[in-house]
């Protein structure tokens, strides 16, 4: 086999690898299955990280339509990635980097750049070994410093664009010790009309996998119910795995219950024994149990939140939806998210908004549905409905205030109306000369200074916070003084950039907007402060007390 390029990778670190593939159809839940496995391994005391392989030619997910791939998730280093990495961060409670996302575009671009630079010394550059070597290198380097690395291969077995990655995994398994590699294959187990669980799709999927040299060690059957023992035995017989290596992953009410379900099936114990790390795991009595306690607690009420956006598609706002759930876990309430299509305001959707306990306007781009969002913000401001605006929701709150409080007729964002007489939102100075779309916005984690004594200071429990950004436009500095004189407080700043806005708590129970995206750092075990504050304004009829916020800041 060809040798790997020299790297700083320490072969003594990150030596256990779990590869997760899928068959039959996409969207089965490979990512949640993988993340749940990782959560259980972390509970057992292991350091776990993950890699998501996306076989598309895009270098990253930054320019992709949410209808096709859901939201664009932003990492701390500014990487724009597939939403599955958001699930990994939430389940594993880790901060990943752009190196943890491997795409065909990224891999081919790197190899071609090396070829252009003459690094291959005249050799013919081919998929094997050059592309496959680069894939293996990326996986090994992403795993550095961790006990276990879980690698999810996007798409389904048999997709032509995924073939180089599966070949790389075949080589990878050949180069590593058998006890350091585990292949998990997730497949669909549908019901026939007479109620029988059908194994044929799984059989064909495994046959396809084996035809390229990969034999699964673990099979996970996605079904609406648990797999019958007869179904497990049939799958084991025809797919050449032990019956105890076939696991159920049935439908559950909430994805955060999946770790509990696969733990009940014994998946984590089987994986640890197969990787020869069971003896190193914490005793069951000493394992982390906070996850189970959180997701199984009995809620003490409900909160209805209107999420006003142009996509009535949950995946387009997945992190916002999850951050609301995390805040609900902290406040011990059930959060019902009502998806309000901003294009249809003020038709019957306006009534749905009026019935909500709180309103959220998430980030976004483009003019479609903008006026409906502004109408929702005005309603929240004038009717004392707790409001949280994120990125575009922050900018539109400035526009709404400029129009309806300052009386600046036609005030708008230069992004949305180039001819506006009052561009209260304007392009970032460093964006003037940028022409390329991909990876060129203000991205990733940046620190915000917070004004003492403000709502933001109470929420974050201090004078600063670090949150992730994804934007090209900002509040126009020419309008700062006028807006603040009229009562709009900019309580968070980054140099001359406005990062947080709020209304005085004497005038509104909770009205806050953030230029950044706090939802990207929210976790089930440490909810995002602005989201917790939103629910507190509903549940407690008052924003967070400073002492409580200080406690949250320590854990956040």
XYZ file of C-alpha atoms in Angstrom:
556
model
C 0.000 0.000 0.000
C 1.204 3.575 -0.633
C 2.596 5.371 2.374
C 0.718 8.214 4.017
C 2.071 11.772 3.710
C 4.022 12.900 6.747
C 1.834 14.631 9.341
C 1.929 15.525 13.020
C -0.463 12.667 13.745
C 0.526 10.640 16.806
C -0.229 6.962 16.060
C -0.719 6.366 19.789
C -3.762 8.679 19.834
C -7.196 8.277 18.311
C -6.652 4.621 17.453
C -10.260 3.426 17.666
C -12.409 4.172 14.617
C -16.119 3.532 14.093
C -17.292 3.912 10.497
C -21.012 4.433 9.983
C -22.547 3.796 6.560
C -26.139 3.712 5.398
C -28.179 1.739 2.958
C -31.560 1.591 1.204
C -32.364 5.311 1.485
C -30.977 8.578 2.800
C -32.358 10.321 5.858
C -32.566 7.139 7.917
C -30.764 8.623 10.901
C -27.160 7.519 10.453
C -26.000 10.730 12.099
C -28.255 10.379 15.142
C -27.299 6.707 15.483
C -23.603 7.620 15.322
C -24.004 10.584 17.676
C -25.950 8.445 20.157
C -23.205 5.826 20.124
C -20.678 8.562 20.778
C -22.774 9.982 23.623
C -22.824 6.599 25.374
C -19.073 6.132 24.906
C -18.505 9.590 26.354
C -20.743 8.732 29.314
C -18.457 5.728 29.833
C -15.437 8.013 30.181
C -13.936 8.051 26.696
C -12.859 11.097 24.697
C -14.914 10.955 21.520
C -14.861 13.009 18.341
C -16.527 12.649 14.956
C -15.989 13.189 11.246
C -18.754 13.745 8.702
C -18.020 12.742 5.117
C -20.181 14.508 2.540
C -19.606 13.096 -0.952
C -20.873 16.180 -2.804
C -18.533 18.307 -4.932
C -19.177 21.460 -2.918
C -16.142 22.440 -0.874
C -18.485 23.247 2.005
C -22.195 23.651 2.693
C -22.135 27.454 2.702
C -23.826 28.026 -0.644
C -26.313 25.167 -0.493
C -30.101 25.563 -0.475
C -31.719 24.714 2.893
C -34.458 22.827 1.038
C -31.842 20.288 -0.069
C -29.577 20.015 2.949
C -31.227 21.921 5.774
C -29.467 24.665 7.684
C -25.852 25.644 7.214
C -24.183 24.963 10.540
C -21.245 27.190 11.532
C -18.296 25.908 13.555
C -16.105 27.946 15.898
C -13.369 28.338 13.279
C -15.876 29.606 10.709
C -16.360 26.347 8.823
C -19.753 26.186 7.101
C -20.830 22.577 7.289
C -23.662 20.078 7.088
C -26.233 20.141 9.893
C -25.126 16.666 11.023
C -22.044 18.255 12.589
C -24.440 20.284 14.714
C -25.909 17.031 16.003
C -22.425 15.758 16.839
C -21.573 18.921 18.750
C -24.857 18.793 20.664
C -24.715 15.081 21.497
C -20.998 14.937 22.300
C -20.797 18.430 23.821
C -17.647 19.267 21.874
C -16.503 22.075 19.594
C -15.488 20.724 16.214
C -13.481 22.358 13.420
C -13.698 22.497 9.655
C -11.215 19.602 9.559
C -13.990 17.355 10.893
C -15.982 17.765 7.673
C -14.613 15.985 4.595
C -16.196 16.696 1.220
C -15.361 15.558 -2.283
C -14.812 19.185 -3.260
C -12.391 19.818 -0.411
C -10.417 16.640 -1.092
C -10.174 17.064 -4.866
C -9.303 20.751 -4.523
C -6.412 19.934 -2.191
C -5.041 17.166 -4.421
C -5.309 19.289 -7.553
C -3.567 22.204 -5.853
C -0.730 19.866 -4.876
C -0.512 18.601 -8.447
C -0.353 22.174 -9.785
C 2.432 22.930 -7.307
C 4.427 19.949 -8.587
C 4.232 17.983 -5.355
C 3.669 14.687 -7.147
C 6.906 14.921 -9.149
C 5.420 14.082 -12.524
C 3.393 11.078 -11.383
C -0.070 10.460 -12.804
C -2.552 11.742 -10.222
C -5.396 9.292 -9.694
C -8.281 8.554 -7.358
C -6.244 5.614 -6.053
C -3.879 6.320 -4.339
C -3.940 10.125 -4.211
C -7.580 10.866 -3.391
C -7.949 7.892 -1.075
C -4.680 8.752 0.703
C -5.924 12.287 1.318
C -9.199 10.974 2.732
C -7.379 8.664 5.132
C -5.033 11.449 6.190
C -7.933 13.735 7.022
C -9.646 11.086 9.151
C -6.501 10.269 11.098
C -5.669 13.898 11.796
C -9.217 14.719 12.891
C -9.050 11.790 15.334
C -5.851 12.989 16.972
C -5.985 13.222 20.731
C -9.194 11.229 21.162
C -9.905 7.685 22.274
C -12.599 7.066 19.645
C -13.410 8.731 16.342
C -16.786 8.118 14.709
C -16.859 8.648 10.944
C -20.216 8.989 9.204
C -20.284 8.514 5.430
C -23.087 10.565 3.910
C -25.438 9.158 1.299
C -26.087 5.462 0.778
C -23.919 2.546 -0.252
C -23.937 2.287 -4.037
C -23.967 6.036 -4.724
C -21.316 6.691 -7.366
C -20.018 9.822 -5.635
C -19.365 7.870 -2.438
C -17.227 5.143 -3.993
C -13.789 6.780 -3.403
C -14.628 7.214 0.271
C -15.712 3.606 0.727
C -12.550 2.470 -1.031
C -10.539 4.651 1.346
C -12.288 2.976 4.287
C -11.477 -0.458 2.855
C -7.816 0.510 2.701
C -8.018 2.073 6.152
C -9.274 -1.185 7.652
C -6.460 -3.054 5.914
C -3.859 -0.733 7.469
C -5.159 -0.807 11.057
C -5.437 -3.601 13.610
C -8.745 -5.441 13.486
C -9.644 -4.508 17.071
C -9.245 -0.798 16.239
C -11.858 -0.704 13.475
C -15.608 -1.217 13.599
C -18.074 -0.881 10.721
C -21.669 -0.011 11.576
C -24.287 -0.174 8.816
C -27.681 1.484 9.252
C -30.512 0.192 7.076
C -34.271 0.370 6.690
C -36.473 -2.452 7.946
C -39.955 -1.666 6.573
C -43.254 -3.371 7.282
C -45.203 -5.250 4.648
C -48.955 -4.688 4.335
C -49.595 -7.712 6.511
C -47.433 -6.275 9.306
C -44.267 -8.339 8.722
C -40.843 -6.767 9.223
C -39.033 -7.162 5.894
C -35.304 -7.870 5.818
C -34.714 -7.950 2.064
C -33.729 -4.257 1.773
C -31.113 -4.836 4.467
C -29.843 -7.967 2.735
C -29.398 -6.170 -0.584
C -27.726 -3.204 1.093
C -25.210 -5.402 2.888
C -24.587 -7.317 -0.320
C -23.723 -4.028 -2.022
C -21.394 -3.135 0.836
C -19.656 -6.490 0.743
C -19.179 -6.266 -3.012
C -16.738 -3.401 -2.463
C -14.817 -5.215 0.242
C -16.521 -3.986 3.422
C -18.109 -6.373 5.899
C -20.269 -4.709 8.574
C -19.558 -5.626 12.176
C -22.781 -4.076 13.493
C -26.159 -3.716 11.800
C -28.701 -1.169 13.037
C -32.246 -1.599 11.761
C -34.338 1.549 11.482
C -37.950 0.630 11.948
C -41.023 2.195 13.478
C -40.815 -0.458 16.221
C -38.130 -2.611 17.783
C -36.927 -5.491 15.636
C -38.465 -8.868 16.458
C -36.015 -11.550 17.516
C -36.926 -13.520 14.376
C -36.082 -10.465 12.279
C -32.726 -10.079 13.989
C -31.885 -13.738 13.468
C -32.810 -13.592 9.792
C -30.692 -10.478 9.238
C -27.777 -12.125 11.063
C -28.045 -15.288 8.976
C -28.161 -13.593 5.584
C -25.697 -10.789 6.390
C -23.069 -12.938 8.111
C -23.009 -11.244 11.518
C -23.804 -12.595 14.996
C -27.382 -12.111 16.127
C -26.105 -10.047 19.062
C -24.587 -7.619 16.500
C -28.046 -6.694 15.119
C -29.676 -3.778 16.919
C -32.961 -1.909 16.778
C -33.266 1.840 16.442
C -37.016 2.394 16.470
C -38.844 5.688 16.095
C -38.907 7.822 19.250
C -40.714 11.014 20.206
C -37.477 12.975 20.557
C -34.006 12.421 19.100
C -32.486 12.898 22.562
C -34.107 9.631 23.588
C -32.151 7.673 20.963
C -29.072 7.194 23.209
C -31.360 5.698 25.854
C -32.948 3.394 23.292
C -29.709 2.029 21.828
C -28.253 1.721 25.344
C -31.238 -0.444 26.261
C -30.413 -2.568 23.205
C -26.827 -2.949 24.456
C -25.174 -1.267 21.473
C -22.603 0.619 23.544
C -21.467 -2.462 25.440
C -21.130 -4.491 22.238
C -19.102 -1.706 20.594
C -16.758 -1.423 23.582
C -16.202 -5.172 23.679
C -15.630 -5.317 19.928
C -13.059 -2.497 20.155
C -11.470 -4.100 23.221
C -12.009 -1.071 25.466
C -14.745 -2.408 27.743
C -12.271 -2.922 30.601
C -11.223 0.732 30.380
C -14.791 2.051 30.663
C -16.088 3.590 33.854
C -18.228 1.283 35.994
C -21.893 1.756 35.182
C -22.541 3.337 38.579
C -19.960 6.044 37.866
C -20.994 6.944 34.315
C -22.384 10.350 33.385
C -26.135 10.284 33.925
C -27.174 13.910 33.506
C -28.334 13.354 29.923
C -30.837 10.703 30.987
C -32.064 12.839 33.871
C -32.628 15.831 31.601
C -34.421 14.134 28.740
C -36.668 12.000 30.944
C -37.712 14.652 33.474
C -41.402 15.405 33.828
C -42.200 18.831 32.398
C -44.237 21.280 34.453
C -45.848 23.345 31.728
C -45.837 24.337 28.070
C -44.600 27.335 26.119
C -45.765 28.112 22.578
C -43.109 29.819 20.454
C -43.813 31.275 17.002
C -40.770 30.785 14.758
C -41.253 33.272 11.915
C -39.257 32.416 8.797
C -39.596 31.993 5.054
C -39.046 28.213 5.192
C -41.716 26.112 6.896
C -39.106 23.362 7.047
C -37.714 22.244 10.395
C -34.276 21.315 9.046
C -33.779 24.886 7.767
C -33.849 26.115 11.377
C -32.692 22.976 13.163
C -30.267 24.621 15.585
C -32.866 27.231 16.581
C -35.424 24.496 17.181
C -32.938 22.482 19.237
C -31.830 25.527 21.239
C -35.459 26.134 22.207
C -35.697 22.505 23.342
C -32.494 22.889 25.382
C -33.916 25.982 27.088
C -37.067 23.978 27.758
C -34.975 21.268 29.425
C -33.384 23.864 31.698
C -36.710 25.493 32.563
C -38.457 22.108 32.739
C -41.180 23.048 30.251
C -42.365 21.591 26.957
C -41.645 23.950 24.072
C -44.106 23.839 21.195
C -42.654 25.463 18.083
C -45.220 26.893 15.680
C -43.708 27.398 12.225
C -45.040 30.701 10.848
C -44.463 31.354 7.143
C -43.409 34.996 6.923
C -44.503 35.188 3.278
C -48.106 34.616 4.334
C -48.214 37.392 6.933
C -50.563 39.019 7.798
C -53.052 36.408 6.621
C -54.129 33.597 8.947
C -50.523 33.237 10.126
C -50.901 36.501 12.036
C -53.485 34.829 14.246
C -51.098 31.975 14.993
C -48.483 34.534 15.976
C -50.922 36.289 18.316
C -51.569 33.014 20.100
C -47.859 32.508 20.801
C -46.206 33.070 24.172
C -42.989 34.226 22.491
C -41.700 35.079 19.014
C -38.379 34.197 17.366
C -37.147 35.531 14.027
C -34.119 33.486 12.888
C -31.302 34.283 10.482
C -31.660 34.248 6.729
C -30.806 35.909 3.447
C -32.778 37.551 0.651
C -35.918 39.653 0.431
C -38.509 36.877 0.411
C -40.762 37.044 3.459
C -38.909 40.027 4.940
C -41.951 42.252 5.476
C -43.752 39.463 7.317
C -40.828 39.180 9.717
C -40.847 42.936 10.291
C -44.582 42.770 11.007
C -43.959 40.011 13.557
C -41.244 42.064 15.254
C -43.499 45.103 15.446
C -46.261 42.996 16.949
C -43.877 41.605 19.578
C -42.568 45.074 20.460
C -45.937 46.810 20.667
C -47.741 43.991 22.489
C -45.087 43.057 25.081
C -44.566 39.579 23.615
C -41.105 38.185 24.510
C -38.937 38.424 21.387
C -35.603 36.980 20.275
C -34.057 38.015 16.947
C -31.103 36.131 15.509
C -28.762 37.656 12.886
C -31.302 38.805 10.271
C -33.868 38.899 13.083
C -31.525 41.337 14.860
C -31.109 43.482 11.746
C -34.836 43.557 10.991
C -35.507 44.670 14.577
C -33.277 47.679 13.887
C -35.169 48.355 10.650
C -38.565 48.053 12.352
C -37.484 50.430 15.116
C -36.060 52.943 12.660
C -39.287 52.970 10.652
C -41.912 52.906 13.376
C -40.229 54.690 16.298
C -37.739 57.059 14.654
C -40.077 57.679 11.722
C -37.390 57.038 9.120
C -39.658 56.189 6.196
C -38.182 53.594 3.861
C -35.452 52.568 6.309
C -34.049 49.224 5.258
C -30.961 47.092 4.746
C -28.726 47.874 1.788
C -28.718 44.120 1.185
C -32.471 44.059 0.674
C -33.046 47.486 -0.874
C -30.072 49.124 -2.578
C -32.054 52.368 -3.031
C -33.209 52.798 0.566
C -32.964 56.418 1.756
C -31.970 55.183 5.217
C -29.587 52.187 5.070
C -29.652 51.470 8.790
C -28.125 48.099 7.911
C -25.126 48.262 5.582
C -22.417 45.974 4.266
C -19.355 45.231 6.374
C -16.430 47.404 5.190
C -14.219 44.373 4.546
C -16.873 42.924 2.223
C -16.750 45.715 -0.374
C -14.229 44.056 -2.688
C -15.301 40.438 -2.167
C -16.861 38.707 -5.157
C -16.771 34.985 -4.293
C -19.728 33.682 -2.285
C -18.293 30.636 -0.524
C -16.621 31.070 2.853
C -16.255 34.860 2.566
C -18.697 36.182 5.181
C -17.813 37.168 8.738
C -17.763 33.653 10.114
C -17.046 31.766 13.296
C -16.479 32.684 16.924
C -15.926 36.332 17.890
C -15.952 37.968 21.302
C -18.575 40.544 22.250
C -18.145 43.118 25.021
C -21.327 43.508 27.087
C -22.485 46.671 28.858
C -22.838 46.111 32.633
C -26.312 46.397 34.115
C -28.080 45.356 30.926
C -30.319 42.412 30.171
C -27.503 40.893 28.111
C -25.124 41.156 31.071
C -27.653 39.369 33.261
C -28.168 36.636 30.688
C -24.462 35.939 30.170
C -23.472 36.641 33.772
C -20.550 38.835 32.846
C -19.106 41.538 30.641
C -18.392 39.440 27.548
C -19.447 36.408 25.538
C -18.066 34.486 22.586
C -20.556 33.365 19.960
C -20.533 32.307 16.305
C -21.312 34.598 13.379
C -22.438 34.301 9.766
C -23.211 37.622 8.098
C -22.096 40.233 5.539
C -24.098 43.194 6.840
C -24.182 45.113 10.119
C -25.843 48.081 11.809
C -24.746 51.265 10.011
C -22.558 53.298 12.437
C -24.101 56.513 11.137
C -27.379 55.619 12.877
C -26.032 54.422 16.262
C -26.639 57.610 18.194
C -30.070 58.267 16.706
C -31.294 54.743 17.454
C -30.003 54.755 21.031
C -31.396 58.209 21.701
C -34.816 56.850 20.745
C -34.545 54.012 23.289
C -32.935 51.087 21.458
C -29.994 49.946 23.575
C -26.972 48.314 21.968
C -25.786 46.342 24.963
C -23.203 44.212 23.156
C -20.426 45.502 20.931
C -17.330 44.241 19.164
C -15.181 47.326 18.604
C -17.447 49.548 16.479
C -19.847 46.726 15.602
C -23.231 46.326 17.253
C -23.719 42.738 18.423
C -26.665 42.802 20.870
C -29.704 45.051 21.051
C -32.400 45.232 23.690
C -35.273 47.313 24.990
C -35.388 48.574 28.556
C -36.918 46.017 30.900
C -39.214 48.695 32.292
C -40.759 49.027 28.827
C -40.773 45.439 27.563
C -40.619 42.066 29.364
C -38.016 40.632 26.973
C -36.899 42.102 23.678
C -33.419 41.155 22.554
C -31.591 40.608 19.283
C -28.144 39.205 18.527
C -26.067 39.732 15.404
C -24.459 36.381 16.209
C -26.071 32.928 16.248
C -26.230 31.728 19.880
C -28.110 28.616 18.767
C -24.880 27.101 17.403
C -23.371 26.813 20.896
C -26.476 25.552 22.655
C -26.356 22.039 24.109
C -28.907 19.874 25.946
C -26.722 20.046 29.046
C -25.950 23.804 28.766
C -28.664 25.792 27.077
C -27.965 29.099 25.328
C -28.540 32.131 27.628
C -30.693 34.200 25.197
C -33.004 31.216 24.653
C -33.266 30.497 28.386
C -34.040 34.156 28.973
C -36.816 34.011 26.379
C -38.547 31.158 28.192
C -37.937 32.703 31.598
C -39.773 35.800 30.411
C -42.775 33.569 29.723
C -42.553 31.126 32.622
C -41.419 33.513 35.357
C -42.834 36.733 33.889
C -39.421 38.288 34.469
C -35.926 37.997 32.914
C -33.048 36.163 34.554
C -31.698 37.336 37.873
C -27.988 38.092 37.851
C -27.140 35.382 40.360
C -28.797 32.712 38.239
C -27.053 34.006 35.142
C -23.672 33.836 36.856
C -24.275 30.172 37.593
C -25.192 29.586 33.964
C -22.090 31.404 32.725
C -19.843 29.024 34.644
C -21.373 26.001 32.921
C -21.832 27.686 29.552
